Amino acid sequence: MIAQHFSHVDTWVFDLDNTLYPPSANLFGLMDARFSHYVSRVTGLDRDGALKLCADYWASYGSTLVGLMAHHDVDPHDFLADVHDIDISHLSPCDQLISALTRLPGRKVVYTNGSQNHAKRVLSARGLTRQFDAVYGVEDADFKPKPTHDAFAKIFAKDGIAAHASAMFEDEERNLKVPHAMGMKTVHVHPDPHDADHIHHHTDDLADFLSQLVR
């Protein structure tokens, strides 16, 4: 029984993008177009060069934004507002996920590398606004991104999260390394399993996984 591995958990921390909605929604595809346009405008690079720079900064710094702040003096608030200005009208509520989260005992928190406003828009579209007690974006970590330890420490201190009594759900496996080291139960939410010591559980269906915790 999966539930027995989470009997000690009283706080549930969820990533947002590709975790609380399926990757097939392709929000990152929509955001990539805005990323490349924004970076092209700031740097003068063509589309392909801008996308490569985005990927390089993501790999080196944990997020494109940090690289742009470090090397191009970009205003993070302007950047976040621009790249998250996408159409999410194709997102819809998932009754099974809503039910599982509603029945899940304890505190429920969203923590994303995106903006808080983006998170709240997505939660509203998914019918999940009332299921969460708090929503944190990258601005709440002083623009330090996951997977850095400082980012997690900042958010967990702000919310009063005790890692040893908490679980973390993420689609990016690298973002589970610090939570695991801090003592959290970790769940990789992804279509493909990833075998690693910092991953306790894997699921390609978050709603089904959570429903097994509340039976």
Backbone as CSV, one residue per row, in Angstrom:
resi,resn,N_x,N_y,N_z,CA_x,CA_y,CA_z,C_x,C_y,C_z
1,MET,0.839,-1.199,0.000,0.000,0.000,0.000,0.876,1.252,0.000
2,ILE,0.656,2.118,-0.983,1.430,3.354,-1.074,1.180,4.246,0.133
3,ALA,-0.041,4.258,0.630,-0.423,5.174,1.700,0.452,5.046,2.941
4,GLN,0.909,3.834,3.231,1.704,3.643,4.447,3.032,4.404,4.400
5,HIS,3.520,4.699,3.223,4.776,5.442,3.086,4.596,6.940,3.330
6,PHE,3.339,7.378,3.413,3.042,8.799,3.600,2.268,9.062,4.890
7,SER,2.224,8.070,5.781,1.424,8.212,6.996,1.934,9.328,7.910
8,HIS,3.209,9.704,7.778,3.807,10.736,8.619,3.656,12.142,8.024
9,VAL,3.155,12.226,6.808,3.128,13.498,6.078,1.931,14.348,6.492
10,ASP,2.212,15.611,6.846,1.118,16.544,7.142,1.159,17.786,6.253
11,THR,2.179,17.880,5.381,2.268,18.992,4.431,2.648,18.445,3.059
12,TRP,1.886,18.843,2.064,2.054,18.343,0.701,2.425,19.513,-0.199
13,VAL,3.616,19.445,-0.801,4.122,20.538,-1.634,4.114,20.082,-3.094
14,PHE,3.477,20.876,-3.944,3.317,20.520,-5.353,3.944,21.568,-6.253
15,ASP,4.735,21.107,-7.208,5.117,21.956,-8.322,3.848,22.245,-9.130
16,LEU,3.934,23.177,-10.040,2.762,23.562,-10.837,2.797,22.992,-12.251
17,ASP,3.690,23.540,-13.080,3.690,23.230,-14.506,4.060,21.773,-14.769
18,ASN,3.239,21.118,-15.586,3.403,19.706,-15.938,3.287,18.778,-14.728
19,THR,2.783,19.308,-13.624,2.532,18.499,-12.432,1.050,18.546,-12.078
20,LEU,0.491,19.742,-11.946,-0.931,19.891,-11.628,-1.797,19.985,-12.887
21,TYR,-1.164,19.865,-14.035,-1.879,19.671,-15.294,-0.994,18.774,-16.155
22,PRO,-1.552,18.059,-17.120,-0.754,17.118,-17.917,0.166,17.829,-18.911
23,PRO,1.329,17.233,-19.195,2.242,17.833,-20.175,1.597,18.066,-21.537
24,SER,0.572,17.283,-21.866,-0.104,17.442,-23.157,-0.744,18.819,-23.322
25,ALA,-0.934,19.542,-22.221,-1.473,20.907,-22.305,-0.495,21.850,-23.005
26,ASN,0.785,21.487,-22.990,1.827,22.205,-23.741,1.937,23.694,-23.403
27,LEU,1.810,24.025,-22.127,1.990,25.428,-21.753,3.427,25.874,-21.984
28,PHE,4.375,24.955,-21.809,5.768,25.336,-22.034,6.014,25.672,-23.501
29,GLY,5.317,24.999,-24.394,5.443,25.343,-25.808,4.989,26.769,-26.072
30,LEU,3.892,27.164,-25.405,3.398,28.540,-25.544,4.368,29.530,-24.912
31,MET,4.912,29.160,-23.773,5.851,30.056,-23.098,7.172,30.162,-23.847
32,ASP,7.596,29.079,-24.491,8.861,29.108,-25.234,8.846,30.188,-26.307
33,ALA,7.704,30.346,-26.954,7.604,31.382,-27.987,7.806,32.765,-27.384
34,ARG,7.247,32.989,-26.208,7.405,34.285,-25.545,8.824,34.440,-24.996
35,PHE,9.402,33.325,-24.479,10.791,33.355,-24.016,11.705,33.821,-25.139
36,SER,11.587,33.175,-26.297,12.504,33.482,-27.400,12.318,34.920,-27.874
37,HIS,11.080,35.388,-27.926,10.827,36.764,-28.355,11.426,37.752,-27.359
38,TYR,11.246,37.483,-26.076,11.762,38.382,-25.046,13.296,38.419,-25.081
39,VAL,13.904,37.234,-25.147,15.367,37.164,-25.148,15.939,37.770,-26.420
40,SER,15.262,37.579,-27.539,15.709,38.210,-28.793,15.709,39.725,-28.656
41,ARG,14.658,40.243,-28.049,14.555,41.697,-27.877,15.654,42.234,-26.964
42,VAL,15.982,41.477,-25.937,16.981,41.933,-24.964,18.404,41.786,-25.496
43,THR,18.651,40.707,-26.234,20.026,40.377,-26.624,20.344,40.662,-28.085
44,GLY,19.320,40.771,-28.928,19.559,40.936,-30.354,19.767,39.629,-31.093
45,LEU,19.669,38.503,-30.403,19.841,37.197,-31.031,18.616,36.843,-31.868
46,ASP,18.831,35.983,-32.888,17.679,35.490,-33.632,16.961,34.432,-32.783
47,ARG,15.851,33.896,-33.312,15.017,32.987,-32.527,15.796,31.765,-32.040
48,ASP,16.550,31.125,-32.939,17.290,29.925,-32.556,18.355,30.235,-31.515
49,GLY,19.040,31.363,-31.701,20.059,31.755,-30.733,19.451,32.081,-29.382
50,ALA,18.284,32.701,-29.399,17.605,33.045,-28.153,17.173,31.791,-27.405
51,LEU,16.628,30.808,-28.140,16.206,29.563,-27.501,17.396,28.807,-26.925
52,LYS,18.526,28.833,-27.642,19.719,28.169,-27.124,20.213,28.855,-25.857
53,LEU,20.174,30.184,-25.853,20.604,30.909,-24.658,19.679,30.599,-23.483
54,CYS,18.379,30.524,-23.737,17.426,30.154,-22.684,17.795,28.802,-22.086
55,ALA,18.064,27.834,-22.952,18.407,26.484,-22.493,19.731,26.486,-21.720
56,ASP,20.698,27.260,-22.197,22.000,27.320,-21.522,21.861,27.929,-20.126
57,TYR,21.082,28.998,-20.029,20.878,29.629,-18.721,20.110,28.707,-17.779
58,TRP,19.124,27.995,-18.321,18.350,27.051,-17.506,19.263,25.975,-16.939
59,ALA,20.173,25.459,-17.781,21.088,24.410,-17.338,22.100,24.933,-16.324
60,SER,22.571,26.154,-16.521,23.629,26.704,-15.665,23.111,27.302,-14.363
61,TYR,21.945,27.950,-14.432,21.462,28.723,-13.289,20.197,28.166,-12.628
62,GLY,19.574,27.191,-13.280,18.323,26.682,-12.756,17.121,27.343,-13.372
63,SER,17.318,28.503,-13.978,16.241,29.185,-14.706,16.835,30.172,-15.698
64,THR,16.107,30.403,-16.782,16.524,31.402,-17.764,16.567,32.781,-17.129
65,LEU,15.617,33.045,-16.246,15.519,34.367,-15.627,16.794,34.748,-14.888
66,VAL,17.356,33.842,-14.119,18.556,34.174,-13.344,19.702,34.555,-14.263
67,GLY,19.849,33.829,-15.376,20.887,34.168,-16.336,20.667,35.539,-16.952
68,LEU,19.417,35.862,-17.263,19.110,37.172,-17.837,19.344,38.289,-16.828
69,MET,19.032,38.027,-15.568,19.285,39.025,-14.536,20.785,39.241,-14.353
70,ALA,21.546,38.151,-14.397,22.988,38.230,-14.158,23.739,38.893,-15.304
71,HIS,23.293,38.643,-16.536,24.080,39.071,-17.699,23.446,40.196,-18.517
72,HIS,22.160,40.462,-18.302,21.480,41.440,-19.155,20.646,42.430,-18.361
73,ASP,20.780,42.421,-17.050,20.105,43.394,-16.175,18.600,43.444,-16.433
74,VAL,18.003,42.278,-16.603,16.568,42.194,-16.889,15.767,42.395,-15.608
75,ASP,14.673,43.140,-15.712,13.738,43.313,-14.600,12.927,42.024,-14.469
76,PRO,13.078,41.296,-13.355,12.411,39.993,-13.242,10.893,40.077,-13.287
77,HIS,10.325,41.134,-12.741,8.873,41.275,-12.749,8.351,41.468,-14.173
78,ASP,9.068,42.262,-14.964,8.686,42.477,-16.355,8.790,41.176,-17.144
79,PHE,9.872,40.442,-16.923,10.082,39.173,-17.618,8.969,38.182,-17.304
80,LEU,8.664,37.997,-16.019,7.656,37.018,-15.617,6.279,37.384,-16.166
81,ALA,5.936,38.665,-16.118,4.636,39.093,-16.643,4.536,38.817,-18.138
82,ASP,5.638,39.029,-18.855,5.639,38.851,-20.305,5.538,37.377,-20.692
83,VAL,6.428,36.540,-20.167,6.485,35.143,-20.634,5.278,34.326,-20.190
84,HIS,4.597,34.750,-19.119,3.424,34.015,-18.653,2.118,34.559,-19.227
85,ASP,2.216,35.511,-20.131,1.030,36.084,-20.757,0.591,35.184,-21.918
86,ILE,0.096,34.011,-21.561,-0.288,33.005,-22.551,-1.764,32.644,-22.384
87,ASP,-2.325,32.059,-23.433,-3.721,31.616,-23.410,-3.785,30.243,-22.738
88,ILE,-4.485,30.157,-21.614,-4.633,28.872,-20.921,-6.096,28.413,-20.916
89,SER,-6.874,28.930,-21.854,-8.304,28.622,-21.883,-8.581,27.151,-22.181
90,HIS,-7.568,26.425,-22.708,-7.769,24.999,-22.990,-7.597,24.134,-21.749
91,LEU,-7.117,24.702,-20.643,-7.052,23.948,-19.396,-8.460,23.790,-18.838
92,SER,-8.705,22.657,-18.213,-10.031,22.420,-17.646,-9.904,21.665,-16.324
93,PRO,-10.914,21.735,-15.489,-10.879,21.022,-14.209,-10.829,19.507,-14.407
94,CYS,-10.189,18.836,-13.459,-10.151,17.373,-13.423,-10.840,16.945,-12.134
95,ASP,-12.025,16.365,-12.257,-12.813,16.025,-11.072,-12.081,15.070,-10.143
96,GLN,-11.345,14.107,-10.713,-10.636,13.135,-9.882,-9.534,13.811,-9.080
97,LEU,-8.815,14.738,-9.706,-7.749,15.443,-9.009,-8.324,16.367,-7.940
98,ILE,-9.388,17.065,-8.267,-10.039,17.943,-7.290,-10.475,17.141,-6.071
99,SER,-11.098,15.984,-6.314,-11.581,15.139,-5.222,-10.432,14.620,-4.363
100,ALA,-9.365,14.150,-5.007,-8.239,13.588,-4.260,-7.557,14.638,-3.405
101,LEU,-7.370,15.834,-3.958,-6.743,16.912,-3.191,-7.643,17.371,-2.046
102,THR,-8.931,17.412,-2.292,-9.869,17.820,-1.248,-9.839,16.852,-0.078
103,ARG,-9.702,15.578,-0.375,-9.711,14.538,0.666,-8.349,14.349,1.320
104,LEU,-7.300,14.867,0.702,-5.950,14.690,1.237,-5.803,15.478,2.542
105,PRO,-5.480,14.815,3.649,-5.408,15.526,4.931,-4.117,16.330,5.069
106,GLY,-4.199,17.458,5.721,-3.017,18.268,5.961,-2.969,19.523,5.104
107,ARG,-1.860,20.220,5.193,-1.665,21.477,4.487,-1.176,21.200,3.073
108,LYS,-1.717,21.928,2.097,-1.347,21.741,0.700,-0.820,23.052,0.121
109,VAL,0.361,22.979,-0.496,1.092,24.168,-0.938,1.539,23.984,-2.382
110,VAL,1.452,25.048,-3.172,2.036,25.071,-4.513,3.316,25.893,-4.455
111,TYR,4.382,25.332,-5.040,5.647,26.060,-5.138,6.194,25.865,-6.545
112,THR,6.272,26.969,-7.295,6.672,26.915,-8.694,7.828,27.860,-8.985
113,ASN,8.588,27.534,-10.014,9.620,28.445,-10.518,9.018,29.534,-11.391
114,GLY,7.731,29.417,-11.688,7.029,30.470,-12.397,6.579,31.541,-11.420
115,SER,5.800,32.460,-11.911,5.325,33.531,-11.044,4.109,33.082,-10.239
116,GLN,3.871,33.767,-9.143,2.700,33.469,-8.327,1.420,33.731,-9.118
117,ASN,1.406,34.796,-9.901,0.226,35.108,-10.701,-0.061,34.013,-11.714
118,HIS,0.973,33.506,-12.363,0.809,32.397,-13.311,0.220,31.184,-12.602
119,ALA,0.737,30.884,-11.414,0.238,29.738,-10.659,-1.242,29.900,-10.328
120,LYS,-1.627,31.079,-9.905,-3.021,31.300,-9.521,-3.951,31.216,-10.728
121,ARG,-3.487,31.692,-11.880,-4.300,31.564,-13.104,-4.510,30.098,-13.466
122,VAL,-3.441,29.311,-13.403,-3.534,27.893,-13.750,-4.420,27.152,-12.754
123,LEU,-4.246,27.424,-11.473,-5.074,26.762,-10.465,-6.553,27.080,-10.684
124,SER,-6.852,28.322,-11.018,-8.235,28.691,-11.278,-8.794,27.931,-12.473
125,ALA,-8.009,27.839,-13.537,-8.456,27.128,-14.734,-8.666,25.643,-14.470
126,ARG,-7.890,25.101,-13.538,-8.000,23.676,-13.204,-9.020,23.413,-12.096
127,GLY,-9.648,24.470,-11.592,-10.629,24.311,-10.526,-10.016,23.951,-9.201
128,LEU,-8.753,24.358,-8.965,-8.004,23.930,-7.786,-7.700,25.057,-6.799
129,THR,-8.239,26.222,-7.002,-7.907,27.353,-6.139,-8.181,27.053,-4.667
130,ARG,-9.321,26.454,-4.382,-9.723,26.228,-2.995,-9.014,25.039,-2.355
131,GLN,-8.312,24.251,-3.161,-7.649,23.062,-2.616,-6.304,23.367,-1.960
132,PHE,-5.773,24.578,-2.180,-4.440,24.894,-1.683,-4.464,26.000,-0.637
133,ASP,-3.626,25.808,0.381,-3.548,26.754,1.492,-2.597,27.906,1.206
134,ALA,-1.638,27.706,0.303,-0.668,28.754,-0.025,-0.101,28.502,-1.412
135,VAL,0.279,29.587,-2.080,0.880,29.506,-3.410,2.134,30.377,-3.418
136,TYR,3.267,29.775,-3.789,4.537,30.497,-3.831,5.135,30.432,-5.228
137,GLY,5.591,31.590,-5.701,6.282,31.662,-6.973,7.757,31.975,-6.761
138,VAL,8.489,32.074,-7.858,9.925,32.312,-7.765,10.231,33.653,-7.102
139,GLU,9.314,34.621,-7.209,9.539,35.915,-6.564,9.554,35.791,-5.040
140,ASP,8.859,34.773,-4.516,8.827,34.567,-3.067,10.130,33.997,-2.540
141,ALA,10.969,33.505,-3.439,12.303,33.015,-3.074,13.377,34.006,-3.512
142,ASP,12.983,35.283,-3.655,13.913,36.333,-4.097,14.531,35.988,-5.447
143,PHE,13.718,35.330,-6.304,14.094,34.954,-7.666,15.198,33.903,-7.719
144,LYS,15.483,33.271,-6.591,16.357,32.086,-6.604,15.487,30.901,-7.021
145,PRO,15.913,30.133,-8.016,15.048,29.065,-8.523,15.341,27.701,-7.901
146,LYS,14.329,26.835,-7.928,14.616,25.421,-7.790,15.551,25.064,-8.947
147,PRO,16.538,24.230,-8.783,16.754,23.274,-7.697,17.710,23.732,-6.594
148,THR,17.998,25.022,-6.455,18.975,25.452,-5.465,18.439,25.265,-4.044
149,HIS,19.349,24.945,-3.137,18.975,24.751,-1.736,18.404,26.034,-1.145
150,ASP,18.997,27.175,-1.492,18.540,28.453,-0.939,17.076,28.722,-1.280
151,ALA,16.667,28.332,-2.474,15.285,28.564,-2.892,14.318,27.761,-2.026
152,PHE,14.588,26.482,-1.887,13.731,25.647,-1.050,13.729,26.133,0.396
153,ALA,14.915,26.441,0.913,15.020,26.871,2.308,14.214,28.141,2.549
154,LYS,14.251,29.057,1.593,13.519,30.323,1.723,12.010,30.079,1.789
155,ILE,11.502,29.277,0.869,10.063,29.019,0.814,9.607,28.208,2.019
156,PHE,10.378,27.194,2.380,9.970,26.345,3.503,9.992,27.113,4.818
157,ALA,10.962,28.007,4.965,11.003,28.837,6.176,9.824,29.800,6.201
158,LYS,9.492,30.359,5.046,8.384,31.312,4.963,7.058,30.642,5.313
159,ASP,6.896,29.399,4.893,5.637,28.698,5.134,5.643,27.897,6.432
160,GLY,6.821,27.710,7.027,6.918,26.892,8.234,6.857,25.401,7.941
161,ILE,7.322,25.006,6.779,7.285,23.603,6.375,8.391,22.816,7.062
162,ALA,8.020,21.728,7.715,8.982,20.802,8.323,9.229,19.677,7.322
163,ALA,10.436,19.633,6.767,10.724,18.700,5.675,10.451,17.248,6.057
164,HIS,10.771,16.853,7.283,10.628,15.445,7.677,9.166,14.999,7.743
165,ALA,8.236,15.952,7.733,6.807,15.619,7.774,6.105,16.091,6.509
166,SER,6.851,16.151,5.403,6.305,16.709,4.165,6.648,15.826,2.967
167,ALA,5.904,16.047,1.884,6.153,15.351,0.621,6.214,16.371,-0.499
168,MET,7.041,16.081,-1.507,7.240,16.981,-2.643,6.888,16.254,-3.936
169,PHE,6.046,16.889,-4.764,5.632,16.336,-6.053,6.173,17.241,-7.156
170,GLU,6.929,16.670,-8.079,7.637,17.449,-9.107,7.746,16.672,-10.409
171,ASP,7.668,17.407,-11.533,7.931,16.758,-12.823,9.413,16.794,-13.182
172,GLU,10.166,17.760,-12.640,11.604,17.858,-12.918,12.363,17.056,-11.863
173,GLU,12.978,15.955,-12.278,13.622,15.091,-11.291,14.742,15.785,-10.538
174,ARG,15.442,16.718,-11.184,16.543,17.398,-10.508,16.037,18.274,-9.363
175,ASN,14.778,18.695,-9.454,14.208,19.532,-8.400,13.806,18.732,-7.165
176,LEU,13.993,17.426,-7.212,13.696,16.582,-6.053,14.948,16.245,-5.241
177,LYS,16.112,16.615,-5.729,17.350,16.268,-5.017,17.448,16.971,-3.672
178,VAL,17.196,18.273,-3.636,17.270,19.019,-2.378,16.165,18.602,-1.414
179,PRO,14.902,18.500,-1.848,13.871,18.016,-0.925,14.212,16.662,-0.319
180,HIS,14.744,15.750,-1.123,15.149,14.440,-0.604,16.225,14.594,0.453
181,ALA,17.223,15.419,0.173,18.316,15.629,1.127,17.829,16.276,2.418
182,MET,16.750,17.053,2.303,16.195,17.719,3.479,15.310,16.790,4.314
183,GLY,14.998,15.618,3.767,14.205,14.647,4.513,12.775,14.485,4.059
184,MET,12.420,15.057,2.900,11.055,14.949,2.387,10.839,13.640,1.651
185,LYS,9.603,13.193,1.622,9.207,12.112,0.743,9.053,12.715,-0.655
186,THR,9.625,12.078,-1.671,9.638,12.661,-3.009,8.862,11.812,-4.012
187,VAL,8.109,12.503,-4.882,7.325,11.832,-5.918,7.607,12.506,-7.252
188,HIS,8.085,11.727,-8.207,8.361,12.232,-9.546,7.108,12.055,-10.388
189,VAL,6.533,13.169,-10.850,5.316,13.148,-11.657,5.724,13.342,-13.115
190,HIS,5.749,12.247,-13.860,6.311,12.325,-15.213,5.863,11.112,-16.017
191,PRO,5.715,11.243,-17.328,5.326,10.078,-18.133,6.345,8.937,-18.093
192,ASP,7.618,9.278,-17.897,8.667,8.256,-17.912,9.326,8.111,-16.546
193,PRO,9.424,6.899,-16.015,10.092,6.689,-14.726,11.564,7.077,-14.795
194,HIS,12.074,7.579,-13.692,13.488,7.936,-13.587,14.033,7.273,-12.332
195,ASP,14.984,6.378,-12.523,15.549,5.622,-11.404,16.679,6.415,-10.763
196,ALA,16.446,6.902,-9.559,17.459,7.684,-8.846,17.204,7.588,-7.350
197,ASP,18.269,7.702,-6.574,18.146,7.575,-5.125,17.280,8.671,-4.518
198,HIS,17.209,9.839,-5.168,16.447,10.946,-4.589,14.963,10.908,-4.961
199,ILE,14.550,9.853,-5.639,13.139,9.688,-6.000,12.579,8.478,-5.266
200,HIS,11.609,8.703,-4.398,10.983,7.602,-3.662,9.877,6.923,-4.463
201,HIS,9.091,7.730,-5.172,7.953,7.201,-5.924,7.840,7.908,-7.264
202,HIS,7.197,7.214,-8.198,6.951,7.794,-9.522,5.493,7.583,-9.886
203,THR,4.932,8.548,-10.585,3.593,8.378,-11.139,3.469,9.158,-12.437
204,ASP,2.687,8.618,-13.359,2.346,9.362,-14.565,0.895,9.823,-14.504
205,ASP,0.271,9.637,-13.336,-1.124,10.031,-13.143,-1.280,10.529,-11.708
206,LEU,-1.133,11.830,-11.511,-1.152,12.392,-10.160,-2.480,12.129,-9.455
207,ALA,-3.583,12.304,-10.151,-4.890,12.109,-9.527,-5.042,10.689,-8.997
208,ASP,-4.640,9.714,-9.798,-4.737,8.318,-9.367,-3.815,8.048,-8.180
209,PHE,-2.604,8.581,-8.232,-1.649,8.377,-7.132,-2.202,8.941,-5.837
210,LEU,-2.706,10.163,-5.876,-3.241,10.795,-4.662,-4.472,10.055,-4.152
211,SER,-5.262,9.518,-5.064,-6.456,8.800,-4.630,-6.092,7.563,-3.819
212,GLN,-4.898,7.008,-4.062,-4.452,5.847,-3.299,-3.997,6.219,-1.891
213,LEU,-3.757,7.506,-1.663,-3.316,7.969,-0.350,-4.485,8.285,0.579
214,VAL,-5.677,8.379,0.039,-6.817,8.829,0.842,-7.932,7.806,0.900
215,ARG,-7.682,6.581,0.504,-8.711,5.541,0.579,-8.912,5.094,2.028
